[in-house]
XYZ file of C-alpha atoms in Angstrom:
592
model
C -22.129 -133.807 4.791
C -21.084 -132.926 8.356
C -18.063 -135.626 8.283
C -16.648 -133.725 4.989
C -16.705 -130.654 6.872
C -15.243 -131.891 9.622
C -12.350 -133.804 8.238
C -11.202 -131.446 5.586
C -12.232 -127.537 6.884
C -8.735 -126.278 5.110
C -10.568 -126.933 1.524
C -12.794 -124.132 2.241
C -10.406 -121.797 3.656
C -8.394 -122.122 0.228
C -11.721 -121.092 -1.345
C -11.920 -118.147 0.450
C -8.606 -117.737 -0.479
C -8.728 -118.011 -4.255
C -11.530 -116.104 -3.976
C -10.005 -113.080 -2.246
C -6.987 -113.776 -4.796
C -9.209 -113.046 -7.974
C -10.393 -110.318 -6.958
C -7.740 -108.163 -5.421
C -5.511 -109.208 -8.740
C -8.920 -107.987 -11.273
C -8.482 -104.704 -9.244
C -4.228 -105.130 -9.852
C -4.841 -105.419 -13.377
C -7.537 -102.797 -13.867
C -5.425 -100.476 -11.396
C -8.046 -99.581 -9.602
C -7.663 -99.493 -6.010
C -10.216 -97.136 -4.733
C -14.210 -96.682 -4.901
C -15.881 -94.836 -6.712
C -17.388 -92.035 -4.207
C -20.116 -90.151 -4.878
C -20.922 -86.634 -4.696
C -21.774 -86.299 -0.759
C -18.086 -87.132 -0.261
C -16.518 -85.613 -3.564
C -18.318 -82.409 -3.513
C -20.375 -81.280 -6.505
C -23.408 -79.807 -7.554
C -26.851 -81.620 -7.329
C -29.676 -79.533 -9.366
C -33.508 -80.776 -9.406
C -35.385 -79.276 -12.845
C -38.599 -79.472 -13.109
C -39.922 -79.962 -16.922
C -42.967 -78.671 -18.105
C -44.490 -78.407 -21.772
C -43.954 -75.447 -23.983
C -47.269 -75.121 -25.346
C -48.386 -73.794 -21.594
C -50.904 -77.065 -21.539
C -51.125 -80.645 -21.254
C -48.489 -82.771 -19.240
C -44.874 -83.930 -19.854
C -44.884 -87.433 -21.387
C -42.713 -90.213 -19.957
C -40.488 -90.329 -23.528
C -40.387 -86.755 -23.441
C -38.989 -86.545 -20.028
C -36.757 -89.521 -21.155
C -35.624 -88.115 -24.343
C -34.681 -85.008 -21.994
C -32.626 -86.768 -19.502
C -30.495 -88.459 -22.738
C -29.664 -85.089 -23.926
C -28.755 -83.587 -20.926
C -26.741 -86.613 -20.143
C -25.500 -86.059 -23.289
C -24.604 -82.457 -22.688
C -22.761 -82.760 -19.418
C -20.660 -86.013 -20.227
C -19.575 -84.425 -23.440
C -18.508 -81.236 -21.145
C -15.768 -83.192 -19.995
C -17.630 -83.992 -16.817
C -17.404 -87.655 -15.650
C -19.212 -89.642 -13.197
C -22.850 -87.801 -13.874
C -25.473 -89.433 -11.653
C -28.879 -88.436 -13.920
C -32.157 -89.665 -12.993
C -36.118 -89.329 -13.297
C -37.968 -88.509 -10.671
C -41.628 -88.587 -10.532
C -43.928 -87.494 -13.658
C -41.655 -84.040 -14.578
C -38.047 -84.288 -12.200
C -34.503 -84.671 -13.556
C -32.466 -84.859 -10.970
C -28.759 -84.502 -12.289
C -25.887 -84.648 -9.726
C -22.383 -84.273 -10.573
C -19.040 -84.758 -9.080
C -16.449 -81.645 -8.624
C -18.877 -79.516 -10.753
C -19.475 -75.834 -9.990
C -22.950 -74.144 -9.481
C -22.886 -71.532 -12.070
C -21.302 -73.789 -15.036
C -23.978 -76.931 -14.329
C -26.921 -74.439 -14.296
C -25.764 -72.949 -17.604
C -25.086 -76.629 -18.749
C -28.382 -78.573 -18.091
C -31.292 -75.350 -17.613
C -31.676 -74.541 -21.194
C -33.357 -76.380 -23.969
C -31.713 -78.621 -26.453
C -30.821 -76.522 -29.720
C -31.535 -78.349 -32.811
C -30.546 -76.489 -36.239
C -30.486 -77.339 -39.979
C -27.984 -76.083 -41.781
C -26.255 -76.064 -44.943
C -22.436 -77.913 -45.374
C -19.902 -75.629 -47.087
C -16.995 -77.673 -46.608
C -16.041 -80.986 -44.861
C -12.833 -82.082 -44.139
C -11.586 -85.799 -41.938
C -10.813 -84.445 -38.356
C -7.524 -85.313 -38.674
C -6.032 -85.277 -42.586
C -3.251 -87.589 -43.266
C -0.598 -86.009 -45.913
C -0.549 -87.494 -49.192
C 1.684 -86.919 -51.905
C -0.093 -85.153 -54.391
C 0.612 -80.890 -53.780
C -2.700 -78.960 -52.693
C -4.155 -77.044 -55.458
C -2.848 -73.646 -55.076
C -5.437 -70.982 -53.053
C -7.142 -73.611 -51.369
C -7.217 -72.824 -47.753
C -7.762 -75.854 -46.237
C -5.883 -78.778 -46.253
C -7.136 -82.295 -48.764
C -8.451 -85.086 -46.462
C -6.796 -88.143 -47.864
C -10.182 -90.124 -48.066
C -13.634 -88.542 -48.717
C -16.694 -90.802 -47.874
C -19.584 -90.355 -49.472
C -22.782 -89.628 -48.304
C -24.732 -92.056 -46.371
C -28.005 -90.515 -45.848
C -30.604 -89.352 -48.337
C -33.716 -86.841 -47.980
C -36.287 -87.272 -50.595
C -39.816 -86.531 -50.927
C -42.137 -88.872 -49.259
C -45.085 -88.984 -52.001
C -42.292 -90.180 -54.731
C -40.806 -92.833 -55.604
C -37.000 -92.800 -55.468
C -35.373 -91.352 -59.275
C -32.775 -93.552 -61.088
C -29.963 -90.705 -60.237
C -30.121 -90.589 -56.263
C -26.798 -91.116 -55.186
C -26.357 -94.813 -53.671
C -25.354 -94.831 -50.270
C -21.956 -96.698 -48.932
C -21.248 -98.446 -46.288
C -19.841 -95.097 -44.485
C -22.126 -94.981 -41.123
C -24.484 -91.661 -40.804
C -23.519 -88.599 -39.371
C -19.708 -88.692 -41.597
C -20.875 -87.990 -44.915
C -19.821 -85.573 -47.187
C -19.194 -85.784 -51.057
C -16.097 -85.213 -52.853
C -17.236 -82.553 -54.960
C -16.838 -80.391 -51.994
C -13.085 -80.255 -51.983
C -12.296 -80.646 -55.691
C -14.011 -78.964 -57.975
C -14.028 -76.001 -56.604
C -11.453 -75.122 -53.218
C -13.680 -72.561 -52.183
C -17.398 -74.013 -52.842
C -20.149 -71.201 -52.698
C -23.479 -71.644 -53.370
C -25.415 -70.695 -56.750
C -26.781 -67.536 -56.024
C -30.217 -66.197 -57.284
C -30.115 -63.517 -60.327
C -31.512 -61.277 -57.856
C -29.091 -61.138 -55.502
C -26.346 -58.352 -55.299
C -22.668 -58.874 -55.076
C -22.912 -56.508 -51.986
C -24.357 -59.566 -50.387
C -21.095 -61.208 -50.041
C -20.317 -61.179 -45.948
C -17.066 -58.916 -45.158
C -14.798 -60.192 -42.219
C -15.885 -58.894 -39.017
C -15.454 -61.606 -36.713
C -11.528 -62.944 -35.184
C -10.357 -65.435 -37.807
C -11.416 -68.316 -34.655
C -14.830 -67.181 -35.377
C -16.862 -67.788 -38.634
C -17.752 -64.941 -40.478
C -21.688 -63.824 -39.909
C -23.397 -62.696 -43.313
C -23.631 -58.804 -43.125
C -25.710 -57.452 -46.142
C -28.704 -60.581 -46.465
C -30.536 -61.837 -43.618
C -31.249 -65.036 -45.632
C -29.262 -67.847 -44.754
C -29.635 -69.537 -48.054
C -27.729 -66.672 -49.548
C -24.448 -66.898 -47.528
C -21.241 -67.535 -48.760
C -18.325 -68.365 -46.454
C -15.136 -66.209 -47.133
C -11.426 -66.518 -47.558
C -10.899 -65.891 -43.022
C -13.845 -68.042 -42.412
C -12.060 -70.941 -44.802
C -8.734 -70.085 -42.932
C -10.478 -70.398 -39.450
C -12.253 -73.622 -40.576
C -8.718 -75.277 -41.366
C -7.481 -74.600 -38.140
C -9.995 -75.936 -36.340
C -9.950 -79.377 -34.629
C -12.730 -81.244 -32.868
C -12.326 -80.760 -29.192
C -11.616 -77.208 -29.600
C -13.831 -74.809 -27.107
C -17.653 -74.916 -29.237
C -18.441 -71.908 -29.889
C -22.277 -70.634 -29.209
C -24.352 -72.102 -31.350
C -26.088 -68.796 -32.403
C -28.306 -70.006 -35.439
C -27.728 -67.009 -37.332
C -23.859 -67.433 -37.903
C -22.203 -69.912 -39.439
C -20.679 -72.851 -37.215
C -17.872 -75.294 -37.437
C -19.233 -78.751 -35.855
C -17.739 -82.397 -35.964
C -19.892 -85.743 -35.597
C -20.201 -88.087 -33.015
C -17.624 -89.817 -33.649
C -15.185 -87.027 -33.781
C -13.796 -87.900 -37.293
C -15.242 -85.662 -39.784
C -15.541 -81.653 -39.288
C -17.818 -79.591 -41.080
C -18.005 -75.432 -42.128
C -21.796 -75.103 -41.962
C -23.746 -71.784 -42.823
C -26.627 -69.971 -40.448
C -29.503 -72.234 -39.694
C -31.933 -72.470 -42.645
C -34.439 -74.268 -40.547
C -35.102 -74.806 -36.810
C -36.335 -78.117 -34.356
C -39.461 -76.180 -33.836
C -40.285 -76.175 -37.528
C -40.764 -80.147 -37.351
C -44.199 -81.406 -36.310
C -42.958 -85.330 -36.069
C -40.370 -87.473 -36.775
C -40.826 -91.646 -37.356
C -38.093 -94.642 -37.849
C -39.911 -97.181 -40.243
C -39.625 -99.875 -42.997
C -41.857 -98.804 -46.163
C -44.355 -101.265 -47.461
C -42.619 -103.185 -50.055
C -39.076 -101.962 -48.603
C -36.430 -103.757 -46.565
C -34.235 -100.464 -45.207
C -35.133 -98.494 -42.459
C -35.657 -95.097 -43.222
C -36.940 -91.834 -41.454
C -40.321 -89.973 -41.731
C -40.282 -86.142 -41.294
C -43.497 -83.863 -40.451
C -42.861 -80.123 -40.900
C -45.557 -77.330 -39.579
C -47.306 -75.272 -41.859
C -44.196 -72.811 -41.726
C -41.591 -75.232 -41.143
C -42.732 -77.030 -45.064
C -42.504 -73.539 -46.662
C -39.053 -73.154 -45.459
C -37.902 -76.602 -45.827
C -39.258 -76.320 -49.375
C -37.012 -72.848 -50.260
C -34.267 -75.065 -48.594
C -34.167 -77.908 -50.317
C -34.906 -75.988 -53.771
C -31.729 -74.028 -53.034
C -29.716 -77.054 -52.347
C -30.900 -79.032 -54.566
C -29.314 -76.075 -57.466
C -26.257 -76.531 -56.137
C -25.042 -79.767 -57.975
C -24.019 -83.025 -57.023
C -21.437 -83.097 -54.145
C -22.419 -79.313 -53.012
C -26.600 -80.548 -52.114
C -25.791 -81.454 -48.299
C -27.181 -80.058 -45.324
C -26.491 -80.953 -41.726
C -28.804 -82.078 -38.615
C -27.422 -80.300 -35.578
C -27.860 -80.743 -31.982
C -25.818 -79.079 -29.648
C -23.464 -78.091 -31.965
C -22.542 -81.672 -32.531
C -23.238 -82.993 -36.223
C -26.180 -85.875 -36.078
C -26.742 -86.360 -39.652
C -25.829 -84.931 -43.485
C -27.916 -86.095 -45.854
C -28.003 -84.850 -49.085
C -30.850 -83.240 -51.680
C -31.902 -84.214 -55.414
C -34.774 -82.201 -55.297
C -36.907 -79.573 -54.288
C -39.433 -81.603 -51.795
C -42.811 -79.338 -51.171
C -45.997 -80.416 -49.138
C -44.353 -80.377 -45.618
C -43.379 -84.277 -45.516
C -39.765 -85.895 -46.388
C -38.439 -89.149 -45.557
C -34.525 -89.724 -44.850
C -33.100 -92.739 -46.352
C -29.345 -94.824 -46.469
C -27.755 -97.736 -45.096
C -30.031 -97.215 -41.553
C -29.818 -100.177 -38.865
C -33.062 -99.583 -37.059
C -30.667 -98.420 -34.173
C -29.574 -96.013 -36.152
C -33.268 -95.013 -37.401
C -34.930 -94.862 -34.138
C -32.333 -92.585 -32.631
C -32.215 -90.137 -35.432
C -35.858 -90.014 -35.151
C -35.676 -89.408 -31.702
C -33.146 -86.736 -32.042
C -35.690 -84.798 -34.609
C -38.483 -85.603 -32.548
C -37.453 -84.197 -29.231
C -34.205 -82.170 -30.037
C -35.871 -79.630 -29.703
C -37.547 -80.083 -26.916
C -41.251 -79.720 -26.332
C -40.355 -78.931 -22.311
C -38.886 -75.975 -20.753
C -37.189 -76.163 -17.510
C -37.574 -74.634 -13.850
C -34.790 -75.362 -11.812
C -36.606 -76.216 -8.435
C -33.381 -76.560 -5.994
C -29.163 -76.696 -6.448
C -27.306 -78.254 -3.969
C -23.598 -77.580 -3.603
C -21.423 -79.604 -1.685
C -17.729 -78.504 -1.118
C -14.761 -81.008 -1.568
C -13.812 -79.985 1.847
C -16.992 -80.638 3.546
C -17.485 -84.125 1.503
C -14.182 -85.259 2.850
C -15.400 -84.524 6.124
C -18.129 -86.628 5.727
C -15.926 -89.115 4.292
C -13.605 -89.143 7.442
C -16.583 -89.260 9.763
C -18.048 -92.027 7.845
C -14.471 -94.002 8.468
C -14.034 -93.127 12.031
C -17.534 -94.170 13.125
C -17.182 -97.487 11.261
C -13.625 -97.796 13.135
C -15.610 -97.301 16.348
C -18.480 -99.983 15.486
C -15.852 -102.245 14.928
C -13.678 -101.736 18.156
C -16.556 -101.784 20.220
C -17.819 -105.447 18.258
C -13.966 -106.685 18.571
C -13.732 -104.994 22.362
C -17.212 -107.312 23.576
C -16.061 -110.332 21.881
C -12.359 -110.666 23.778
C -14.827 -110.069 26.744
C -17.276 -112.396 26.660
C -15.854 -115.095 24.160
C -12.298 -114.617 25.342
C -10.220 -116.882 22.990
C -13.137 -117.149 20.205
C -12.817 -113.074 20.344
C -9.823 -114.376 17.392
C -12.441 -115.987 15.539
C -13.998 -112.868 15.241
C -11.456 -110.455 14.333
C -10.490 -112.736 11.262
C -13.473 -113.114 10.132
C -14.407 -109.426 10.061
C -10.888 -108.839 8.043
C -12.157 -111.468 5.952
C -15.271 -109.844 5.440
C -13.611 -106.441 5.313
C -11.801 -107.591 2.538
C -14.702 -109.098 0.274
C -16.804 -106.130 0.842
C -13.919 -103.399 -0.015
C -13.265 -105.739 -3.269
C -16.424 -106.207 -4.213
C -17.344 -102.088 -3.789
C -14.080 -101.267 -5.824
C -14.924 -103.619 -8.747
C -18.628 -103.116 -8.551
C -17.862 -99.605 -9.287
C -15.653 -100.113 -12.320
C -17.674 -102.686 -13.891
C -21.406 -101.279 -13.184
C -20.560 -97.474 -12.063
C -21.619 -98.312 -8.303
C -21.155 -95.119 -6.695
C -19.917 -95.223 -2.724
C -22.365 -92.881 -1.122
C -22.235 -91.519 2.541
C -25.295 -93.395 2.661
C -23.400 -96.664 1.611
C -21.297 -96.275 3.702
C -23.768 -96.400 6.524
C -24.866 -99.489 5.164
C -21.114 -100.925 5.190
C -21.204 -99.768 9.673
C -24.647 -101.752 9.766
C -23.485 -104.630 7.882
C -20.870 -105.154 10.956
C -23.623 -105.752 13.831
C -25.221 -108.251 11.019
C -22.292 -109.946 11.074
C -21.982 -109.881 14.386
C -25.083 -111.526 15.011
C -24.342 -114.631 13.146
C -21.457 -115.011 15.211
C -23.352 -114.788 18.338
C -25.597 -116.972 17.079
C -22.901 -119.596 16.769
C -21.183 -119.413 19.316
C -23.980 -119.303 22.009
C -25.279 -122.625 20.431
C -21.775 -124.090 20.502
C -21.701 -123.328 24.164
C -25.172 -124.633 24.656
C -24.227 -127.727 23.232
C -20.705 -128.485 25.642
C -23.607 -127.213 28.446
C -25.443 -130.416 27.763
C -22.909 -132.592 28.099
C -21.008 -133.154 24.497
C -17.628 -133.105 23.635
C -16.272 -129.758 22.124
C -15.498 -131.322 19.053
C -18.725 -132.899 18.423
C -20.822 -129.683 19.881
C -19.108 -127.684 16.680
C -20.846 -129.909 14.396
C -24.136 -129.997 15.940
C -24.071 -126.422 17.313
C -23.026 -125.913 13.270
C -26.143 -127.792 12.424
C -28.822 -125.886 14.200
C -26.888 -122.622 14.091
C -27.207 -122.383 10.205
C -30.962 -122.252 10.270
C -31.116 -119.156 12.105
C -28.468 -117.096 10.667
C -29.755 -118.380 7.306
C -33.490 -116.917 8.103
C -31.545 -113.660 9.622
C -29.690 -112.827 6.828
C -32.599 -113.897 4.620
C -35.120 -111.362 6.097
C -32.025 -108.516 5.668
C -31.727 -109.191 2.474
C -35.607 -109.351 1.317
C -35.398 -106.034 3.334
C -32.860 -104.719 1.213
C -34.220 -105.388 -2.000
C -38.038 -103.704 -1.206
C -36.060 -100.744 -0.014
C -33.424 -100.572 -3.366
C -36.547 -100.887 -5.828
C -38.984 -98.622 -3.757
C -36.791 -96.320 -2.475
C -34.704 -93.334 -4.822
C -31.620 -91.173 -4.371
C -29.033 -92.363 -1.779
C -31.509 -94.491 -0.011
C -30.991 -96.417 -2.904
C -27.209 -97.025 -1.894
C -27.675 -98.081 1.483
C -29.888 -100.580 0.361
C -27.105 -101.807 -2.132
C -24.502 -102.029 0.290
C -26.678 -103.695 3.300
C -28.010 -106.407 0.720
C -24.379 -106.949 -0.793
C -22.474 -107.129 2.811
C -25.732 -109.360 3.844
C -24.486 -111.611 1.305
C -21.038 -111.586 1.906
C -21.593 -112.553 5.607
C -23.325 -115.824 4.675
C -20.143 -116.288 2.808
C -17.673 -115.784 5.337
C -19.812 -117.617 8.020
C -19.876 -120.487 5.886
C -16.375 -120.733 4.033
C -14.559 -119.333 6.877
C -15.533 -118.813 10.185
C -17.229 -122.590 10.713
C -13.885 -124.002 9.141
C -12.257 -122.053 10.893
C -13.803 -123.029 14.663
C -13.655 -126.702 13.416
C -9.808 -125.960 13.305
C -9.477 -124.749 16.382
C -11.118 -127.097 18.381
C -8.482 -129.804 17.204
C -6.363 -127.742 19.053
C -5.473 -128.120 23.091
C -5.680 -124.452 24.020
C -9.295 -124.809 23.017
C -10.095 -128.616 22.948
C -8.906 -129.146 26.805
C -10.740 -125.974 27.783
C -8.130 -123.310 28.754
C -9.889 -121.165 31.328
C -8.863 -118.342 28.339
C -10.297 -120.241 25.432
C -13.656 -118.955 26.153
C -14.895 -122.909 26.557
C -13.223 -123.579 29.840
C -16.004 -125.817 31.972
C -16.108 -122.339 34.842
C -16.838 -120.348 32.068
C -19.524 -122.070 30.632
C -21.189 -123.177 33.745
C -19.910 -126.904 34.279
C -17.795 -129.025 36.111
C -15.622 -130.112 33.228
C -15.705 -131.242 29.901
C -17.105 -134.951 29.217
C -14.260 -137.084 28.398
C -11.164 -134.910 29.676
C -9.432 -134.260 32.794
C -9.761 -131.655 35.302
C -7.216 -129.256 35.701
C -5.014 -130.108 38.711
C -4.455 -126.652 39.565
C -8.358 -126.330 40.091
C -10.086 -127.930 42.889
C -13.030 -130.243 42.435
C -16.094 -127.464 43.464
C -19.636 -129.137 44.522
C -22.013 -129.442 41.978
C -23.959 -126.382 41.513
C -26.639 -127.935 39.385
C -30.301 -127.298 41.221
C -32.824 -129.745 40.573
C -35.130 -129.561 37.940
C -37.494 -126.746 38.705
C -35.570 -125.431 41.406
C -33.764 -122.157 41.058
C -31.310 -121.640 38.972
């Protein structure tokens, strides 16, 4: 093993050399050239809320506190905002950090409780119609998608079996539905209103054509009807528009998840409160996932009125929408009135699809209020402070390492230096791709790990070196004290880096927050120094010595016989220039 080394050292320097290859041309072909910093050196906002449960008893469950730190994840991603850093903490902590956010707009964002509305659908259109040739039927205010999917979802009664006319669900996924009915056989579908109600009830337009119209003589929201400005408004809008406040007692224009169908819905007719429970399941006998709803006492009467209403309105006009965050979840549609407080929603469901649906009912709402226990702001000017000081002090660790090598190793100090750019240069590769492929954040405190990791490096290098020197000491040629020296060396810097490493990994899955980081970055550079030690730096000292500026001992090679405390090297001439000095050796015992 040691005579491979020996003889062909070059074959691992090409390795190191692919290797460094590779990666700098991933990072060419991603374009990405810098880390991903964190907040501490991008400035931001860091807020800590603390959850607790509505009902003023009783703790915050783990899925709860879970289910909270989706939607708010949810919330502040869809904002625009990139980069988030969202995490539990404890039994009842979010801890939500963002990049180049301000104070006021992240406390608005992430302190108040999910909003999760039903609500009827008045008109659906694809986000973006395509023309097609047929001419819009005159009056119609809103422009023909040019295909209308039908709906996917179902809501029928859970203590009956499913009737021969439910509408079969296609293959469209949840959350797009809508039925054709809606835009053709009537352009501007209302509702079937009661024989009771007055035609005073009709809304009037009070509100900017941008803004749905609100209904003005009926408090009901099964009896609204959308007019001619809200229509108008609704065909002008386009998903990614500014949402507007989702104020359950107006009507809303929402898109779904997907951002491909948008939808005029009316004032919420029921709210996330009114649900008791929410299940994903398979029904005995079944094979399709489907999803269980519990509604309170309250919540059945309503949902009961609801789906009654609905359920008049004909095939293609029965949807209603599950909201959260003004964002469209779900639109199932109703055949029937469904009393008795307890519904199931059925369709194409993978159990993916099921279980987060349920989820969304289940918690939308959330059972948790917040307290927002501390905000943190940190200014971009004062995080690239830290940034610079966190680059200048790991400039000054590494002068000072480079500075006590030339002095004490002399010649070797090159040794050294190139293997610190070598390391340099894994580590900055590794941090830049590690952060596009798994979102590893650079953190002041990684950074701190990255100054550390040079003294670990620098040890294995001592380490080498002083047993490469003890071995010419004891009499053995330089070329054949790089091998042995190599051989004992290993062990140690093996167990060294070892221990750092263990260290790192207790501290990464014990510790939280940036401590976190540092312990990433000291166990990846502890790694990467066991690479260049071994692929590079042994190679290249193995080189080296083949040379005569360090295999004849040049008094500035660092293994002249002076330096290292002998009379000359074994098997090689003394330099003429340099007269023969009395042995200085004391015998053994003696003083030394």
């Amino acid at each position: 093993m040691a005579t491979t080394t020996t003889s062909r050292p070059g074959r691992l320097l090409i390795v190191l050399g692919v290797i460094l290859v590779l990666l700098f041309g991933i990072m060419a072909l991603t374009k990405t050239w810098g880390p991903k910093l964190g907040l501490d050196l991008r400035g931001g906002t860091t807020i800590t809320l603390t959850a607790k449960s509505l009902a003023g008893g009783g703790s915050v469950t783990a899925e709860q506190l879970d289910e909270a730190k989706n939607i708010i994840s949810q919330r502040v991603n869809g904002a625009g905002v990139a980069e988030a850093d969202i995490t539990t903490s404890g039994s009842n902590h979010i801890n939500v950090a963002v990049p180049g956010a301000t104070r006021d707009s992240l406390v608005q964002q992430v302190g108040q409780t999910a909003l999760l509305y039903f609500r009827i659908v008045y008109d659906a259109q694809a986000a973006a119609p395509v023309a097609t040739p047929s001419p819009t039927p005159t009056g119609t205010p809103t422009a023909k998608p040019s295909a209308t999917p039908k709906p996917s979802t179902t809501v029928k009664p859970s203590t009956t079996v499913k009737p021969s006319t439910t509408v079969t669900p296609s293959a469209t996924p949840n959350g797009r539905a809508w039925s054709s009915a809606l835009g053709q056989a009537d352009p501007t579908p209302t509702p079937t209103p009661k024989p009771s109600t007055p035609a005073a009830t009709t809304p009037k337009p009070s509100t900017p054509a941008a803004t749905p119209s609100t209904p003005a003589a009926s408090t009901d929201p099964l009896q609204y009807v959308p007019d001619a400005a809200t229509q108008t408004a609704f065909a002008a809008y386009k998903c990614g528009d500014e949402q507007q406040v989702d104020d359950p007692n107006k009507a809303l224009f929402a898109c779904d998840r997907q951002g491909t169908y948008k939808y005029l819905l009316g004032p919420a007719i029921l709210k996330g409160t009114d649900l008791s429970d929410a299940s994903a399941g398979i029904p005995q006998g079944g094979f399709q996932w489907q999803v269980n709803l519990q509604f309170t006492g309250e919540g059945g009467d309503k949902f009961f009125k609801a789906t009654q209403n609905i359920a008049a309105r004909g095939q293609g006009q029965n949807l209603f929408a599950i909201v959260l965050d003004n964002e469209v979840i779900s639109t199932p549609s109703v055949e029937q009135a469904i009393p008795g407080g307890q519904a199931q929603i059925t369709g194409t469901f993978s159990e993916a699809e099921a279980r987060d649906l349920a989820n969304v009912l289940k918690y939308g709402a959330l059972p948790v209020s917040f307290d927002i226990s501390s905000v943190e702001t940190v200014s971009p000017q004062l995080g690239g402070d830290q940034l610079s000081a966190g680059i200048w002090a790991g400039i000054a660790g590494l002068a000072l390492v480079v500075l006590f090598s030339f002095l004490y190793y002399r010649g070797l100090g090159i040794v050294v230096v190139l293997s610190l750019a070598a390391a340099a240069a894994l580590t900055y590769a590794s941090v830049v791709l590690l952060g596009k492929a798994i979102g590893f954040t650079l953190t002041l405190a990684g950074i701190a790990g990255l100054i550390v990791a040079i003294g670990i490096t620098a040890d294995s290098f001592v380490v080498y070196f002083e047993r490469l020197r003890d071995e010419v000491r004891e009499g053995r040629s330089l070329r054949s004290s790089v091998e042995t020296g190599w051989a004992r060396a290993k062990h140690t810097i093996i167990a060294a880096d070892s221990i750092s490493l263990l260290a790192a990994i207790v501290l990464y899955i014990l510790a939280i927050g940036s401590v976190r980081g540092f312990a990433f970055t000291l166990g990846l550079t502890t790694l990467i120094d066991l690479v260049v030690v071994f692929i590079f730096t042994k190679p290249l000292v193995t080189l080296l010595a083949r040379t005569n500026f360090f295999g004849h001992g040049h008094r500035l090679s660092g293994l002249d016989p002076e330096h290292l405390g002998v009379e000359r090297l074994p098997g090689q001439m003394k330099p003429s220039a340099r007269p023969a000095k009395p042995s200085t050796r004391k015998p053994l015992g003696g003083e030394v």
